[in-house]
mmCIF file with all atom_site columns, C-alpha atoms in Angstrom:
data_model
loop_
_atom_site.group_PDB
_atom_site.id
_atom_site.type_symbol
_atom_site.label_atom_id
_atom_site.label_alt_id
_atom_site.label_comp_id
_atom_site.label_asym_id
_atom_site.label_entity_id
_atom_site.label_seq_id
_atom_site.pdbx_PDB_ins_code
_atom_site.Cartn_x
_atom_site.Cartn_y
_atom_site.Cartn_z
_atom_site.occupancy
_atom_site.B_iso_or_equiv
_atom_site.pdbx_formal_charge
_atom_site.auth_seq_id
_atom_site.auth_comp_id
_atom_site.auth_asym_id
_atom_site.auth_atom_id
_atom_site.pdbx_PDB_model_num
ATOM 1   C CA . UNK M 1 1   ? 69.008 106.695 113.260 1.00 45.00 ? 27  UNK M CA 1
ATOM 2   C CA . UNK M 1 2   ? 65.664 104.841 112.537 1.00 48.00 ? 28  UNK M CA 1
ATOM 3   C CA . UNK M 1 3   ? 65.911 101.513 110.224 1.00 47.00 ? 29  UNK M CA 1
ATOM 4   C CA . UNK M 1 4   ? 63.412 103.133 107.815 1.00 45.00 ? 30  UNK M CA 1
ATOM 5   C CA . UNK M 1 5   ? 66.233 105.960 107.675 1.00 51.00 ? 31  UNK M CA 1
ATOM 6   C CA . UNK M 1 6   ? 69.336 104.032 107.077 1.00 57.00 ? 32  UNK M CA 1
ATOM 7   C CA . UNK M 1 7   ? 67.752 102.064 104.301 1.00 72.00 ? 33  UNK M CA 1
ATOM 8   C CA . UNK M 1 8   ? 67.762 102.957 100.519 1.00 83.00 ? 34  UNK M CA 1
ATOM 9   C CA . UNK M 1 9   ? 64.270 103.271 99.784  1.00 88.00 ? 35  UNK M CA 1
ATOM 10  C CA . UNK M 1 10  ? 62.878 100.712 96.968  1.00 90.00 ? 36  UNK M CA 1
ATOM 11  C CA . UNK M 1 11  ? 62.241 103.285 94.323  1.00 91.00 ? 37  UNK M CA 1
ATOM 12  C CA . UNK M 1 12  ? 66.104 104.969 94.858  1.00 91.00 ? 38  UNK M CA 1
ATOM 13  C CA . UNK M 1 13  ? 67.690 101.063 94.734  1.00 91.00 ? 39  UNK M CA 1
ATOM 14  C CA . UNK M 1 14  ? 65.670 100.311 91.490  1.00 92.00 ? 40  UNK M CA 1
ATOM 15  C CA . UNK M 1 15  ? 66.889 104.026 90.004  1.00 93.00 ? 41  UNK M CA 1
ATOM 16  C CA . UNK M 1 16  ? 69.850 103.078 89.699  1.00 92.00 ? 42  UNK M CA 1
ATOM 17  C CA . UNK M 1 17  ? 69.465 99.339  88.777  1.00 93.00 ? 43  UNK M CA 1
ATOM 18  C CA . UNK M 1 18  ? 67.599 100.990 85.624  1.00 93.00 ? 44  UNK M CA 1
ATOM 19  C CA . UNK M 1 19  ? 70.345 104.011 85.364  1.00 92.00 ? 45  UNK M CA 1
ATOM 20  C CA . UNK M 1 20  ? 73.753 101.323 85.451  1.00 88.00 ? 46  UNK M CA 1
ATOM 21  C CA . UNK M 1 21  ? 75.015 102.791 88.598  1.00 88.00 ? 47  UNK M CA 1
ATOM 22  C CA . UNK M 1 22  ? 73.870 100.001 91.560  1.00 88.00 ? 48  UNK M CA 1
ATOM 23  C CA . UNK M 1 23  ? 77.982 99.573  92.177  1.00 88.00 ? 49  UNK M CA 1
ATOM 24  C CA . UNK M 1 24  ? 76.904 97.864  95.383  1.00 87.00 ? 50  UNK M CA 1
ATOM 25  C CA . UNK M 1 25  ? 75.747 94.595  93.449  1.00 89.00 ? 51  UNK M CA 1
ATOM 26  C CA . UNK M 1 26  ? 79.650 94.275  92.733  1.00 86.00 ? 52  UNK M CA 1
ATOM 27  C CA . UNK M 1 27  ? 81.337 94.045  89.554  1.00 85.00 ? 53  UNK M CA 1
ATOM 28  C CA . UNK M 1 28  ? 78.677 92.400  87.924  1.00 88.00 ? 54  UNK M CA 1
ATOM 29  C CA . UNK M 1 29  ? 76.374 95.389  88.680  1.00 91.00 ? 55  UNK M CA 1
ATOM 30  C CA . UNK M 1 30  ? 75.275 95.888  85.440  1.00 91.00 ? 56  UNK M CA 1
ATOM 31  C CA . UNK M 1 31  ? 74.488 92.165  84.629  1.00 92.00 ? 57  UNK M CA 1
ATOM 32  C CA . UNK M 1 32  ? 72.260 91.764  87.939  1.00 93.00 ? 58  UNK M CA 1
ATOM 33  C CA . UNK M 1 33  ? 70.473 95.162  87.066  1.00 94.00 ? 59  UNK M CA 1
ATOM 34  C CA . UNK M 1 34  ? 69.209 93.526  83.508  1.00 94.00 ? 60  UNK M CA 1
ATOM 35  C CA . UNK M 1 35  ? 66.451 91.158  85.293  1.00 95.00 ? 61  UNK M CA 1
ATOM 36  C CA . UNK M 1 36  ? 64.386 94.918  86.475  1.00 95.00 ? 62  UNK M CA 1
ATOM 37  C CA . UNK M 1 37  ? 65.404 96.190  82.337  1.00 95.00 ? 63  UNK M CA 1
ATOM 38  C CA . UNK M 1 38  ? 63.912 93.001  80.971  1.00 96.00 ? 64  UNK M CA 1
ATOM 39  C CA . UNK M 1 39  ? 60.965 92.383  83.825  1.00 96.00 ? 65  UNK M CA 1
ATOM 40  C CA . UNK M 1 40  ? 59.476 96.138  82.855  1.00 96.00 ? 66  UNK M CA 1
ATOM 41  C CA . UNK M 1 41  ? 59.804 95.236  79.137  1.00 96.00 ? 67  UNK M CA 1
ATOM 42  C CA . UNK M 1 42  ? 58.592 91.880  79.617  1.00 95.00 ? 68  UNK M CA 1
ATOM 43  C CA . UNK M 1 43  ? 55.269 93.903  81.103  1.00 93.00 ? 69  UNK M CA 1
ATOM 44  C CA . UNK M 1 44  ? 54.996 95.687  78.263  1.00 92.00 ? 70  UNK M CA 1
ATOM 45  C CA . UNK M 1 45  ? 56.117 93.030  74.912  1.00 93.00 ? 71  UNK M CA 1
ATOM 46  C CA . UNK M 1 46  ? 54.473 89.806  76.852  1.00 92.00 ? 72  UNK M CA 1
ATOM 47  C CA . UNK M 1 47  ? 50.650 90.860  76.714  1.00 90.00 ? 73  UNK M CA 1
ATOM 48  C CA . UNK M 1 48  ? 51.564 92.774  73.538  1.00 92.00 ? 74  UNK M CA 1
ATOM 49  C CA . UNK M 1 49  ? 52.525 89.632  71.734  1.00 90.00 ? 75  UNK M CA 1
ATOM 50  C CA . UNK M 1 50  ? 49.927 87.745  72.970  1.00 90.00 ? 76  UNK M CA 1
ATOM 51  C CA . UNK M 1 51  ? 47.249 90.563  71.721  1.00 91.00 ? 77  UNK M CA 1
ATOM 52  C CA . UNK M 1 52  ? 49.403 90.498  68.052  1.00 91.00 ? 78  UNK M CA 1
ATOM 53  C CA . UNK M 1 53  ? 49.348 86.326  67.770  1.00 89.00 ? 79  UNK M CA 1
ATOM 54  C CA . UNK M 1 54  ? 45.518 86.711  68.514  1.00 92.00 ? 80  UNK M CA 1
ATOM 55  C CA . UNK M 1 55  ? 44.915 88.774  65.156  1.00 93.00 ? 81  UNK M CA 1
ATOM 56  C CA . UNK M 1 56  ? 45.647 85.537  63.462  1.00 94.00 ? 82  UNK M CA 1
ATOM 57  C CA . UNK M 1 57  ? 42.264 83.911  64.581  1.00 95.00 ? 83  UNK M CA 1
ATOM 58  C CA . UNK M 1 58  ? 40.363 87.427  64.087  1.00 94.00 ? 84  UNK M CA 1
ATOM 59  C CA . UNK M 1 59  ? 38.166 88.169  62.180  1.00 95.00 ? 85  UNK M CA 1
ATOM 60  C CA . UNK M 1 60  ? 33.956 86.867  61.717  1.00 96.00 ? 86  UNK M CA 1
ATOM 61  C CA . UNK M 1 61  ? 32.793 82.880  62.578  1.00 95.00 ? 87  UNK M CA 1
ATOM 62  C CA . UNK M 1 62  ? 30.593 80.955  60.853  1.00 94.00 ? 88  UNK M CA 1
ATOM 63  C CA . UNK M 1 63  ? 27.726 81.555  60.693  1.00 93.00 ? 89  UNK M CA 1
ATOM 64  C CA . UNK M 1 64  ? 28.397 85.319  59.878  1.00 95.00 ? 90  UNK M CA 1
ATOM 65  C CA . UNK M 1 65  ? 31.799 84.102  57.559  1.00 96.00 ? 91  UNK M CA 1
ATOM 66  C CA . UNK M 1 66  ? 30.887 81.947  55.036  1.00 96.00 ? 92  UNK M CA 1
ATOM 67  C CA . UNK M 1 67  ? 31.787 77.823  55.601  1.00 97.00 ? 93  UNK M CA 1
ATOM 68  C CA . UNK M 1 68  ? 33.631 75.891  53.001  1.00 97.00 ? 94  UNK M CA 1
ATOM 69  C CA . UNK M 1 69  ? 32.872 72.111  52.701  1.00 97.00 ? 95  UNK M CA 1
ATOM 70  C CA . UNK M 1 70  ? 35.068 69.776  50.793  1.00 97.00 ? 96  UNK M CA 1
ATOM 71  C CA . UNK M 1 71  ? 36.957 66.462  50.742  1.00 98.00 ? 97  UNK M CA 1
ATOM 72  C CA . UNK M 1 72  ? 40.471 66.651  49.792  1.00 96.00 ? 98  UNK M CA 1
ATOM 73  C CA . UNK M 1 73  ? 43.769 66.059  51.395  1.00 96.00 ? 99  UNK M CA 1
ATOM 74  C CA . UNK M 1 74  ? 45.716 67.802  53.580  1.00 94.00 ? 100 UNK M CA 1
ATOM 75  C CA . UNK M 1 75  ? 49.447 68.544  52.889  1.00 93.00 ? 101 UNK M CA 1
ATOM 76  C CA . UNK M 1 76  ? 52.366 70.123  54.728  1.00 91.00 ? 102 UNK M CA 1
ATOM 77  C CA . UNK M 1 77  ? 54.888 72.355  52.911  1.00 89.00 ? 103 UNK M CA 1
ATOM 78  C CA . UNK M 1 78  ? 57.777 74.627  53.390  1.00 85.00 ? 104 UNK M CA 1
ATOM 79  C CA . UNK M 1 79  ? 57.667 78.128  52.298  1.00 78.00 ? 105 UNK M CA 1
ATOM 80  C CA . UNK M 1 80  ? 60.013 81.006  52.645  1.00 72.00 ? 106 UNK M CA 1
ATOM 81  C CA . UNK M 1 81  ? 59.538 84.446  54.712  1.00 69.00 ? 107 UNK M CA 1
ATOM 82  C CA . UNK M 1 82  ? 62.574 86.346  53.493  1.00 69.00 ? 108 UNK M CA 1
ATOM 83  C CA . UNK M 1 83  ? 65.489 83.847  54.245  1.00 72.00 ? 109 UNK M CA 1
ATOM 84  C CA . UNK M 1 84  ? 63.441 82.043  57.142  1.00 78.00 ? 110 UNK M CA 1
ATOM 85  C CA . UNK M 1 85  ? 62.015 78.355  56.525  1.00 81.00 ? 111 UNK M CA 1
ATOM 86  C CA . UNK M 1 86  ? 58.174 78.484  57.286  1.00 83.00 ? 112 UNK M CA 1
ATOM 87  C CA . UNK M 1 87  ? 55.811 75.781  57.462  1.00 87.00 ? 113 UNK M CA 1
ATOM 88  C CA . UNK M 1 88  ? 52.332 75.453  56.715  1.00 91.00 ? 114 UNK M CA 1
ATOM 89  C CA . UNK M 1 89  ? 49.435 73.144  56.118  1.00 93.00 ? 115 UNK M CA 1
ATOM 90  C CA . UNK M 1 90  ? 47.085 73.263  52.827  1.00 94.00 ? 116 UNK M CA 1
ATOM 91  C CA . UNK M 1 91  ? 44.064 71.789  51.898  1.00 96.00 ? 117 UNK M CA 1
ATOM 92  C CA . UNK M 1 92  ? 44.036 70.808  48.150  1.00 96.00 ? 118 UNK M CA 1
ATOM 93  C CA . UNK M 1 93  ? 40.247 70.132  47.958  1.00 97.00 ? 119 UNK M CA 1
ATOM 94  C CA . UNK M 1 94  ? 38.685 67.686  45.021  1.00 97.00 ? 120 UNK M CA 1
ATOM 95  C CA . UNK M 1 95  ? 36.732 70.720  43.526  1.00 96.00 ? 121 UNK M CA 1
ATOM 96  C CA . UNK M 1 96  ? 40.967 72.069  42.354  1.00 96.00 ? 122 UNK M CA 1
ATOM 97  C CA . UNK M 1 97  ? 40.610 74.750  45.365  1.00 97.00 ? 123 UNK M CA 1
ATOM 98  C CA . UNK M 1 98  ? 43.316 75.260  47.731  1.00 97.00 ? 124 UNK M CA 1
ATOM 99  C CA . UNK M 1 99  ? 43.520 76.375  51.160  1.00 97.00 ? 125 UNK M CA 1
ATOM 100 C CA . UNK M 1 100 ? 46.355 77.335  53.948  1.00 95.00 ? 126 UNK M CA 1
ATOM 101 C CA . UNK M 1 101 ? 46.982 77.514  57.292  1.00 94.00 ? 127 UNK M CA 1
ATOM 102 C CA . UNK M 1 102 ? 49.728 79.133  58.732  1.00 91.00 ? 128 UNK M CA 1
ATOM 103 C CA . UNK M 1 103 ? 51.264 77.048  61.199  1.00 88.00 ? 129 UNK M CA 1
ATOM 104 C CA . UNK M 1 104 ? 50.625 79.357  63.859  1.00 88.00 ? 130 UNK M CA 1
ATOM 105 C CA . UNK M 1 105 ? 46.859 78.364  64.232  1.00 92.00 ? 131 UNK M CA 1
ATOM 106 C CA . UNK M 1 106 ? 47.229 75.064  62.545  1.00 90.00 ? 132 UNK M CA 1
ATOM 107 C CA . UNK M 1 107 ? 45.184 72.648  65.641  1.00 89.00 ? 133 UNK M CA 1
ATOM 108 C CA . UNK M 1 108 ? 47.063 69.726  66.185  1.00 85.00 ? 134 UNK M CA 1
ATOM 109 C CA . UNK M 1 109 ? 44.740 67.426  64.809  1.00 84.00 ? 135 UNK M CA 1
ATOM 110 C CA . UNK M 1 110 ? 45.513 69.005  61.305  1.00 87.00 ? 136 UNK M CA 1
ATOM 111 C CA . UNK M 1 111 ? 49.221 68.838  62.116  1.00 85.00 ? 137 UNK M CA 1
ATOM 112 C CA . UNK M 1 112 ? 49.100 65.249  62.432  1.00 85.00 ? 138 UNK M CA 1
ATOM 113 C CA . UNK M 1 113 ? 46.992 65.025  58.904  1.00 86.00 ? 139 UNK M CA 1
ATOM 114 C CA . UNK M 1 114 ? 49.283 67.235  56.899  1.00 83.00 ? 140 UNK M CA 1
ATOM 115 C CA . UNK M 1 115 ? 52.365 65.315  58.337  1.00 80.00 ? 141 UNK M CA 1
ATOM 116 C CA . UNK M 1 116 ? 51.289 61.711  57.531  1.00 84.00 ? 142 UNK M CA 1
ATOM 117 C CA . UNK M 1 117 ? 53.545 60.393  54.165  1.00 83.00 ? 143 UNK M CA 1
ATOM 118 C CA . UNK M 1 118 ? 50.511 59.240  52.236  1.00 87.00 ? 144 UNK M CA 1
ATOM 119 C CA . UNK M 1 119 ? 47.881 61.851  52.777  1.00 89.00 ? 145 UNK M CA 1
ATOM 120 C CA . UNK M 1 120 ? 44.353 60.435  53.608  1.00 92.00 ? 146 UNK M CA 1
ATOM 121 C CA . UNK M 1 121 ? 41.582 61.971  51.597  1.00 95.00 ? 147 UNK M CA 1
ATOM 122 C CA . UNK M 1 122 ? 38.964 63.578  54.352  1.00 96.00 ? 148 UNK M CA 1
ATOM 123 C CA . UNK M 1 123 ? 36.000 65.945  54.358  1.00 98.00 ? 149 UNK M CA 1
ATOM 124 C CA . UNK M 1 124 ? 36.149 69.240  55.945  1.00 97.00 ? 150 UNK M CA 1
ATOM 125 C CA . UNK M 1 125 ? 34.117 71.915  56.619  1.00 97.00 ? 151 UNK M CA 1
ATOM 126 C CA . UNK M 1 126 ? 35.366 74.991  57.976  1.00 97.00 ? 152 UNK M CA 1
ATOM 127 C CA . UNK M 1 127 ? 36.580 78.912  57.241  1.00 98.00 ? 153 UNK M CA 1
ATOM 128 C CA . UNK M 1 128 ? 38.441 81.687  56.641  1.00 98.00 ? 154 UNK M CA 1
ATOM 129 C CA . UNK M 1 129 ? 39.618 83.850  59.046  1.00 97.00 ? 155 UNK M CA 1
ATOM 130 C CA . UNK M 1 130 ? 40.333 87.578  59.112  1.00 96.00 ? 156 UNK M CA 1
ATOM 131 C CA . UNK M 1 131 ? 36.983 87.718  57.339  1.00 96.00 ? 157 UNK M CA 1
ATOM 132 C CA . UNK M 1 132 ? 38.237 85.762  54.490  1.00 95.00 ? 158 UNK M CA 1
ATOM 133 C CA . UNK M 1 133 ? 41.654 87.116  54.180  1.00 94.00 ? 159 UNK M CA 1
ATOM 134 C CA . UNK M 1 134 ? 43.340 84.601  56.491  1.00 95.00 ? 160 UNK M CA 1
ATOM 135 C CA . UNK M 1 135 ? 44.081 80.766  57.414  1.00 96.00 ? 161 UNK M CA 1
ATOM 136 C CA . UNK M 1 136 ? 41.995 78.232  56.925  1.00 97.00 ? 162 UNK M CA 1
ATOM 137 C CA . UNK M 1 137 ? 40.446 76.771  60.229  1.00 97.00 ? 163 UNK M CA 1
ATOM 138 C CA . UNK M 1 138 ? 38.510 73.179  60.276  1.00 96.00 ? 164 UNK M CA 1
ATOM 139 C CA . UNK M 1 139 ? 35.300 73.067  62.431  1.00 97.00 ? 165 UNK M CA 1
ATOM 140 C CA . UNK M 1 140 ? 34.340 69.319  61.235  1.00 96.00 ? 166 UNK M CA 1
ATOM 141 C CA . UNK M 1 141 ? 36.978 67.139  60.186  1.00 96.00 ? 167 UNK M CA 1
ATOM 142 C CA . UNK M 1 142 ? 36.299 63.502  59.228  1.00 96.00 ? 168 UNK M CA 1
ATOM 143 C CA . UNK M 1 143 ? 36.700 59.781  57.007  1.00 95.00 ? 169 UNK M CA 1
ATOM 144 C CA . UNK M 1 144 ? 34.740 59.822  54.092  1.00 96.00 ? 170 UNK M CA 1
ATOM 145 C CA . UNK M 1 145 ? 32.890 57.475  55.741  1.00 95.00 ? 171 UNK M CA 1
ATOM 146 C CA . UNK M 1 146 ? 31.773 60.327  58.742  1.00 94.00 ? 172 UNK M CA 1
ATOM 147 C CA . UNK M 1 147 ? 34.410 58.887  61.070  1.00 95.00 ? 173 UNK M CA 1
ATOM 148 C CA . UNK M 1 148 ? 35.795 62.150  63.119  1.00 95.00 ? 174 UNK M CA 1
ATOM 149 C CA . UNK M 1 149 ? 39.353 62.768  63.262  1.00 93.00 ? 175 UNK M CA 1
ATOM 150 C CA . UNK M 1 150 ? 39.391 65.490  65.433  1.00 92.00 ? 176 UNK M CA 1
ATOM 151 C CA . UNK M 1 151 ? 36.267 66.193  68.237  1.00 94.00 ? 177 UNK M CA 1
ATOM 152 C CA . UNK M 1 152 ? 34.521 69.455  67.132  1.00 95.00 ? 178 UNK M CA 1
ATOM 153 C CA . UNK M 1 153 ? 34.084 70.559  70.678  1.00 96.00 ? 179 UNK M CA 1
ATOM 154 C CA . UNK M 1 154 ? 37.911 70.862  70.829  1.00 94.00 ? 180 UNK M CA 1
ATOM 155 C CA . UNK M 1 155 ? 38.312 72.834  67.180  1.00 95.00 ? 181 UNK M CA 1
ATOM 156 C CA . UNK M 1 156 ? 35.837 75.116  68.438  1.00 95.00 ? 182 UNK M CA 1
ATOM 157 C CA . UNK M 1 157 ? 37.597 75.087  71.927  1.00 94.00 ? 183 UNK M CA 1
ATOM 158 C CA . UNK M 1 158 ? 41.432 75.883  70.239  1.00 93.00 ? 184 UNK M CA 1
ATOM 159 C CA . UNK M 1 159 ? 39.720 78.574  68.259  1.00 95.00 ? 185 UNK M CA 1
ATOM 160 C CA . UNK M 1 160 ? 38.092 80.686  70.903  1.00 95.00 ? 186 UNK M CA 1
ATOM 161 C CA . UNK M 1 161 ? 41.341 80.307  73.064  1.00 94.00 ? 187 UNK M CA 1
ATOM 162 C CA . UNK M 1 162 ? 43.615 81.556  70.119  1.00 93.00 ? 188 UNK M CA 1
ATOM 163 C CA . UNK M 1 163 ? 41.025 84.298  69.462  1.00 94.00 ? 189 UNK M CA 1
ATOM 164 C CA . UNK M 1 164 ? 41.590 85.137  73.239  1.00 93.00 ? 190 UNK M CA 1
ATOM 165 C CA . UNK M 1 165 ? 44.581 87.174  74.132  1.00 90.00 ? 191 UNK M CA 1
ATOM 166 C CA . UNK M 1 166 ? 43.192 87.267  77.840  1.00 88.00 ? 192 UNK M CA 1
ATOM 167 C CA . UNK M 1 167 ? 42.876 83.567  78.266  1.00 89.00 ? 193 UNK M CA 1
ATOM 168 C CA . UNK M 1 168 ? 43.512 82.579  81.625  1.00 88.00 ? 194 UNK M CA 1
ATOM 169 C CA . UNK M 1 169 ? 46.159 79.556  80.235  1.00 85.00 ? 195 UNK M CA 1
ATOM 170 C CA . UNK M 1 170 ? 48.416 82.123  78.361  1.00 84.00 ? 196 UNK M CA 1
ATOM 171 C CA . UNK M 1 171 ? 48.198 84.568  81.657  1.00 87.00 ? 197 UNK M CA 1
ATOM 172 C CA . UNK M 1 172 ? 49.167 81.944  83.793  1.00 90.00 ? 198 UNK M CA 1
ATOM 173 C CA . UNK M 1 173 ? 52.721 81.545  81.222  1.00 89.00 ? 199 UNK M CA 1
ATOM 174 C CA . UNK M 1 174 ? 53.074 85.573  81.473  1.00 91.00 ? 200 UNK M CA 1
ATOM 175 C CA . UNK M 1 175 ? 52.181 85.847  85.139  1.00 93.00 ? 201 UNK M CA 1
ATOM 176 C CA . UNK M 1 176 ? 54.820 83.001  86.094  1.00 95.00 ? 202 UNK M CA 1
ATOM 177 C CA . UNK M 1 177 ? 57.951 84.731  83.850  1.00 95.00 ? 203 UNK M CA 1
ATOM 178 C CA . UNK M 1 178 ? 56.699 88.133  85.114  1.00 95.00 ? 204 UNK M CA 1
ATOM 179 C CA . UNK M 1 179 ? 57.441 86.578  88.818  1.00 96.00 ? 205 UNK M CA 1
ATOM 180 C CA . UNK M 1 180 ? 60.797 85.002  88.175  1.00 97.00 ? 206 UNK M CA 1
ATOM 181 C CA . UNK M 1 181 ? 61.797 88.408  86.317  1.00 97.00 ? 207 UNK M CA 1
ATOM 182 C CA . UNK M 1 182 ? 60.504 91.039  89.336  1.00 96.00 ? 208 UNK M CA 1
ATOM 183 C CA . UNK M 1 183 ? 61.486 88.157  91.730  1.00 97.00 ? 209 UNK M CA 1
ATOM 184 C CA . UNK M 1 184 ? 64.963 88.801  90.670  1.00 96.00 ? 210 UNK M CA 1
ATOM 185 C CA . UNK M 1 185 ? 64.757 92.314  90.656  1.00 96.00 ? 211 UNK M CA 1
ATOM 186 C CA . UNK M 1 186 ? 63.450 92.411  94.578  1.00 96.00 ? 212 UNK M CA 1
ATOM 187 C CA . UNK M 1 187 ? 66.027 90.688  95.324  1.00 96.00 ? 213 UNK M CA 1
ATOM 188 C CA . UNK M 1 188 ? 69.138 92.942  93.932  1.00 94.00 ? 214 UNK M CA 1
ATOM 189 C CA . UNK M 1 189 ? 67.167 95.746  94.716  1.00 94.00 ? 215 UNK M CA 1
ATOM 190 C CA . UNK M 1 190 ? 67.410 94.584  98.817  1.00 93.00 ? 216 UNK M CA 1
ATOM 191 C CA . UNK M 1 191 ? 70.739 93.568  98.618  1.00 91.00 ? 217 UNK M CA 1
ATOM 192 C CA . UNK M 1 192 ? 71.523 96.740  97.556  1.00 91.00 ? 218 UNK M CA 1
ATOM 193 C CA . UNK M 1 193 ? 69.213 98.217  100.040 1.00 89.00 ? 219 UNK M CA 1
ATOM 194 C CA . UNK M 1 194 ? 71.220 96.612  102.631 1.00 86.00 ? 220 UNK M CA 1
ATOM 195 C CA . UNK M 1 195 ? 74.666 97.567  100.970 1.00 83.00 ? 221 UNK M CA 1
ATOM 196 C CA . UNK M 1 196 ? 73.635 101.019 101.651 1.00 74.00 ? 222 UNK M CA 1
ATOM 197 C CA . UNK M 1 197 ? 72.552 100.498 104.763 1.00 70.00 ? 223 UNK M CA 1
ATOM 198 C CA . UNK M 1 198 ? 76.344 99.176  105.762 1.00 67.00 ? 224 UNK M CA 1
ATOM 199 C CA . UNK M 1 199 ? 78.176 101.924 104.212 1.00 67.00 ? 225 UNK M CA 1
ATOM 200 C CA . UNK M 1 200 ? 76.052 104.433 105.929 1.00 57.00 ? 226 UNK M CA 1
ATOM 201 C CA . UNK M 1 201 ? 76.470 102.681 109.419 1.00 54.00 ? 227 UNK M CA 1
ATOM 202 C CA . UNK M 1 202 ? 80.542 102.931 108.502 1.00 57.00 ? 228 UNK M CA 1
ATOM 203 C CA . UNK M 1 203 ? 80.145 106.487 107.936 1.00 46.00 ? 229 UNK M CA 1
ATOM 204 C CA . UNK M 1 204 ? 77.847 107.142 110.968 1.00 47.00 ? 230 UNK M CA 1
ATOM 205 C CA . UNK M 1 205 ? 80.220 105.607 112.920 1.00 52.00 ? 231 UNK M CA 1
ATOM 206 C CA . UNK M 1 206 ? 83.554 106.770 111.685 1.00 51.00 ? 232 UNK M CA 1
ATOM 207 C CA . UNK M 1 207 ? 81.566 109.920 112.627 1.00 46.00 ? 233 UNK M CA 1
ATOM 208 C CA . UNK M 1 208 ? 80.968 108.910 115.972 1.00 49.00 ? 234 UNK M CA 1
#
């Protein structure tokens, strides 16, 4: 009998990882099958979750969406979604507007502003996103005197990335899990490749 015949093939070894009955993994079978369960859902959920987080940042740039320029302060507060503590940053501008931004997209230039325990009074200029129905997001932020506290370059540069689920940084994050997960599953899927391959050599031979 051939090598190619005694084996399990890959497809029949991750069956029944996926269908709880891989009882040549050991007692632990079902435990080792999980990593193939959670590296086909991680295909599915990881690029999904990056595409949701990127609707945050959607929506028209300046100079389509209208810019906002200001001095103020900016401020960080808890809020509440249901039960959960969330935190965000708002702008409490001169003119009595307000403005917030979810701490999801809040760069961490602004992070470091709304943090500080006597707030520094800046000027801003900057938008709404989800075509006005969203966060605030800085594009200039500086002194009154026209000092910059954050290079524009990189609030542009944080913007476009957050706006981009296919950015090559966040596929490197999902391409490295994605390995360790299917890495695992290769790996219980040969072993019990090779368990099969035993018993069917005791058989053959009890045969014989």
């Amino acid at each position: 009998m051939s090598d190619n015949e005694k084996k399990l093939s890959w497809l029949s070894a991750f069956d029944m990882m996926l269908n709880g009955t891989a009882l040549g993994l050991g007692k632990n079978h079902w435990a080792k099958s999980l990593w193939l369960k959670f590296a086909i859902v991680f295909m599915v959920v990881g690029p999904m979750f990056e595409c949701i987080d990127a609707q945050d940042y959607a929506g028209a740039m300046p100079p389509e969406a209208p810019m906002i320029k200001a001095t103020g302060t900016f401020i960080r507060y808890i809020g509440y979604a249901g039960v959960k503590e969330v935190s965000y940053i708002q702008f409490n501008a001169d003119n009595g507007m307000t403005y917030r931004t979810q701490h999801s997209v809040v760069p961490a230039e602004l992070d470091d502003l709304g943090g500080l325990k006597s707030p520094i009074k800046v000027y801003v200029e900057g938008f709404l996103l989800k075509n006005g129905g969203g966060s605030f997001y800085p594009l200039k932020l500086t002194t009154l005197n026209g000092v910059d506290l954050a290079s524009t370059d990189k609030l542009m540069k944080s913007l476009l990335i957050g706006r981009n689920p296919f950015y090559i940084g966040k596929l490197e994050a999902l391409f490295f899990i994605a390995l360790v997960l299917w890495g695992f599953s290769f790996f219980y899927a040969n072993q019990l490749r090779r368990f099969d391959s035993k018993r069917r050599d005791k058989v053959r031979n009890a045969k014989g």
